[in-house]
PDB file of C-alpha atoms in Angstrom:
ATOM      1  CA  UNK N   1       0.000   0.000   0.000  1.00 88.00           C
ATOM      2  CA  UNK N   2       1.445   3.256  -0.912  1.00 96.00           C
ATOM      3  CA  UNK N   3       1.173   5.915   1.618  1.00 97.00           C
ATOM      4  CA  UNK N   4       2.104   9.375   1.320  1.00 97.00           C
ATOM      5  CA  UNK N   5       2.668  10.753   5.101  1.00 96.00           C
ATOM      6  CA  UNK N   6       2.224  14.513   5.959  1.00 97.00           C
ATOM      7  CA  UNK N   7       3.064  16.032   9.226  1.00 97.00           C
ATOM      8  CA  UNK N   8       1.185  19.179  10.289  1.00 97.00           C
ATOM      9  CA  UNK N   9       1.696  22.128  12.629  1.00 96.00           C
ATOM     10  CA  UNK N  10      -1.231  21.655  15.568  1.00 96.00           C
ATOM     11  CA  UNK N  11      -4.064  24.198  13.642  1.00 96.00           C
ATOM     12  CA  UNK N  12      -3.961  22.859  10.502  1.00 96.00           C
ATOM     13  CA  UNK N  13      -3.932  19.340  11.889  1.00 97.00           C
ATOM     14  CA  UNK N  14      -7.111  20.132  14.142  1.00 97.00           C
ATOM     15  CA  UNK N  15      -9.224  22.167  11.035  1.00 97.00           C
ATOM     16  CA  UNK N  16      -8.759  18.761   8.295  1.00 97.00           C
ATOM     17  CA  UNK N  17     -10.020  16.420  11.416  1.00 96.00           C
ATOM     18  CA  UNK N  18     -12.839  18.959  12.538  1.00 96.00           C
ATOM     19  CA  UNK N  19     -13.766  19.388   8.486  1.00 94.00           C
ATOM     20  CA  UNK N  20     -13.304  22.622   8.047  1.00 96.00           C
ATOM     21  CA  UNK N  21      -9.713  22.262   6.202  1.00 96.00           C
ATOM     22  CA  UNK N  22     -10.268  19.942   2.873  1.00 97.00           C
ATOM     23  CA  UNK N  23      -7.047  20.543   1.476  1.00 97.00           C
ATOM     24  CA  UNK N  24      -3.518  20.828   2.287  1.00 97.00           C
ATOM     25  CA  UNK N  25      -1.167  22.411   0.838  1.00 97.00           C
ATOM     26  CA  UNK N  26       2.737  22.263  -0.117  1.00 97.00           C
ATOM     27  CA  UNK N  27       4.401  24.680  -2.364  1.00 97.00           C
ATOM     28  CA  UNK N  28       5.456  23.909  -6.305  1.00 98.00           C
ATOM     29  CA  UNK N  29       9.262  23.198  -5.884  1.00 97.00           C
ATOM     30  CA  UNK N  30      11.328  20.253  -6.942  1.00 97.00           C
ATOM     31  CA  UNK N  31      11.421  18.547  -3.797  1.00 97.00           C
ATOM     32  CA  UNK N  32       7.604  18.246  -3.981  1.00 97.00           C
ATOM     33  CA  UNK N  33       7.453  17.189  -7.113  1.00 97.00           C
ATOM     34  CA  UNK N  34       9.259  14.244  -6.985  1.00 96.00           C
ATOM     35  CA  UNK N  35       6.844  13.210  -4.770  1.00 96.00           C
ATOM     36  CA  UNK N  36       3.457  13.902  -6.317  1.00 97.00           C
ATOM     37  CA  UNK N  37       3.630  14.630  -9.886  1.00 95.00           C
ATOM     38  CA  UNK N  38       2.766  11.270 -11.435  1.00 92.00           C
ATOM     39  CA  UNK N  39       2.293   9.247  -8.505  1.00 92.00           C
ATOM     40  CA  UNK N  40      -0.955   8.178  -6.957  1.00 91.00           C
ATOM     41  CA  UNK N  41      -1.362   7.075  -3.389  1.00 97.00           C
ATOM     42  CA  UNK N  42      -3.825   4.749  -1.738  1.00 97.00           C
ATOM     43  CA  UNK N  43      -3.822   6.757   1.483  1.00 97.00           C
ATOM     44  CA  UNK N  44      -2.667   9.828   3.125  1.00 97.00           C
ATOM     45  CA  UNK N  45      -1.449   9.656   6.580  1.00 96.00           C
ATOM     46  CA  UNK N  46      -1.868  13.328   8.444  1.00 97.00           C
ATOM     47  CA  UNK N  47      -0.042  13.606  11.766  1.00 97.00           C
ATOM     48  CA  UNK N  48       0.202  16.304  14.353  1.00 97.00           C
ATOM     49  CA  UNK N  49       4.208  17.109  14.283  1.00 96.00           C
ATOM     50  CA  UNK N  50       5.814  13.701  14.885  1.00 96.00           C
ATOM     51  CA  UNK N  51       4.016  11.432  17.406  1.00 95.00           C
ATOM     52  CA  UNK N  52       5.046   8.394  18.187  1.00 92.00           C
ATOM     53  CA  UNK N  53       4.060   5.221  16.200  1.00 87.00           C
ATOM     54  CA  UNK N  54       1.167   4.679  18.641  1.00 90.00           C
ATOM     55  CA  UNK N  55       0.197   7.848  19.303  1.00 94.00           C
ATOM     56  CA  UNK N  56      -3.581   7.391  17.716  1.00 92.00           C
ATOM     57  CA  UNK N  57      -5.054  11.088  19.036  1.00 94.00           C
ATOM     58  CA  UNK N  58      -2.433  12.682  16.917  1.00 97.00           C
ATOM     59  CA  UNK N  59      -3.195  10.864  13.292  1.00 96.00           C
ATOM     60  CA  UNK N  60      -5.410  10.855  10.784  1.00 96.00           C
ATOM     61  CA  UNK N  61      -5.430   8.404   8.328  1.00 95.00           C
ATOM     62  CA  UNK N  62      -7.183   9.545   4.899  1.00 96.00           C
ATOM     63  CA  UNK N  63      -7.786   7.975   1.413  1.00 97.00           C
ATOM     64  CA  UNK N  64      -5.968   9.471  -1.709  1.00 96.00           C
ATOM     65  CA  UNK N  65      -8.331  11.571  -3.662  1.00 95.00           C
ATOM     66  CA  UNK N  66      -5.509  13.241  -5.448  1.00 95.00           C
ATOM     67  CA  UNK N  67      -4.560  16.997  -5.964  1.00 96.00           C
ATOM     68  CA  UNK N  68      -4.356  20.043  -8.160  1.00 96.00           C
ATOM     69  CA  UNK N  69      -1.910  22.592  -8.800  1.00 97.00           C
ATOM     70  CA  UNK N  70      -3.524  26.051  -7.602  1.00 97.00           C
ATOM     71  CA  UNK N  71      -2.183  29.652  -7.161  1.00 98.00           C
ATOM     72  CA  UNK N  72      -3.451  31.235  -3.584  1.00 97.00           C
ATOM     73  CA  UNK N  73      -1.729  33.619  -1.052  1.00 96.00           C
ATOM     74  CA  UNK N  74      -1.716  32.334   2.473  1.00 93.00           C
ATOM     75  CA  UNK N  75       0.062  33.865   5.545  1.00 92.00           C
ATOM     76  CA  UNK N  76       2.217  30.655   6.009  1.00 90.00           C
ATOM     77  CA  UNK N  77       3.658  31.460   2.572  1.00 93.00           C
ATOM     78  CA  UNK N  78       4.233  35.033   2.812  1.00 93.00           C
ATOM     79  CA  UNK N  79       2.563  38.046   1.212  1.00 95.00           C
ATOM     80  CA  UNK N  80       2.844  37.126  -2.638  1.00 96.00           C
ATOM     81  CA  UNK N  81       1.064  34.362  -4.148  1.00 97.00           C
ATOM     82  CA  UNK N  82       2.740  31.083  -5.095  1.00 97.00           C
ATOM     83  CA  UNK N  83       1.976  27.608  -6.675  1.00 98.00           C
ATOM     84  CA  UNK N  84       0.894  25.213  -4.518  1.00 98.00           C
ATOM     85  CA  UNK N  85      -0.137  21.377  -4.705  1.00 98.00           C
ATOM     86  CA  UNK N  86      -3.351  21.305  -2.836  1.00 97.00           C
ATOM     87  CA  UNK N  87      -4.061  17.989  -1.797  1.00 97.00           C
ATOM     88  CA  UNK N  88      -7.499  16.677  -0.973  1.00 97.00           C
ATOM     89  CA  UNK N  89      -7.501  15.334   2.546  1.00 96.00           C
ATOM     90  CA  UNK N  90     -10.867  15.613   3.077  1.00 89.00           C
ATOM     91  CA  UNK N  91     -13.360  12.439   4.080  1.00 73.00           C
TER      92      UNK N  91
END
């Protein structure tokens, strides 16, 4: 099963598992790429920083419903806008 594993800072983590986040985003660069450009998934697993393998309150475990490449501007990114993979994580 391929599994594509994303850890979150504490808000973001708490809007996708209260519904009120359905996508997550990661910026266009090379590193990101690599990693989702022609790939698909069968899950995505969301985690709250970097519990510990047991640590159930602080994961989320999704299925892959794929992405698109969109242009926003968002205060984590800074003032401009930028190109962003926004990845479906919701239910």
């Amino acid at each position: 099963m391929r599994t594509l594993h994303l850890p979150l800072k504490g808000e973001y983590f708490d809007a996708i598992r209260d519904g009120t986040k359905t996508e997550e985003f990661r910026l266009v660069t090379p590193f990101w790429e690599k990693r989702l450009v022609a790939r698909t998934y069968d899950r995505i697993v969301l985690t709250k920083g970097y519990p510990a393998r047991n640590d159930t309150e602080r994961r989320l475990e999704r299925p892959w419903r794929g992405l698109e490449i969109k242009t926003i501007t968002h205060p984590h990114f800074g003032p401009e806008p930028v190109r962003v993979f926004a990845i479906k994580v919701n239910q």
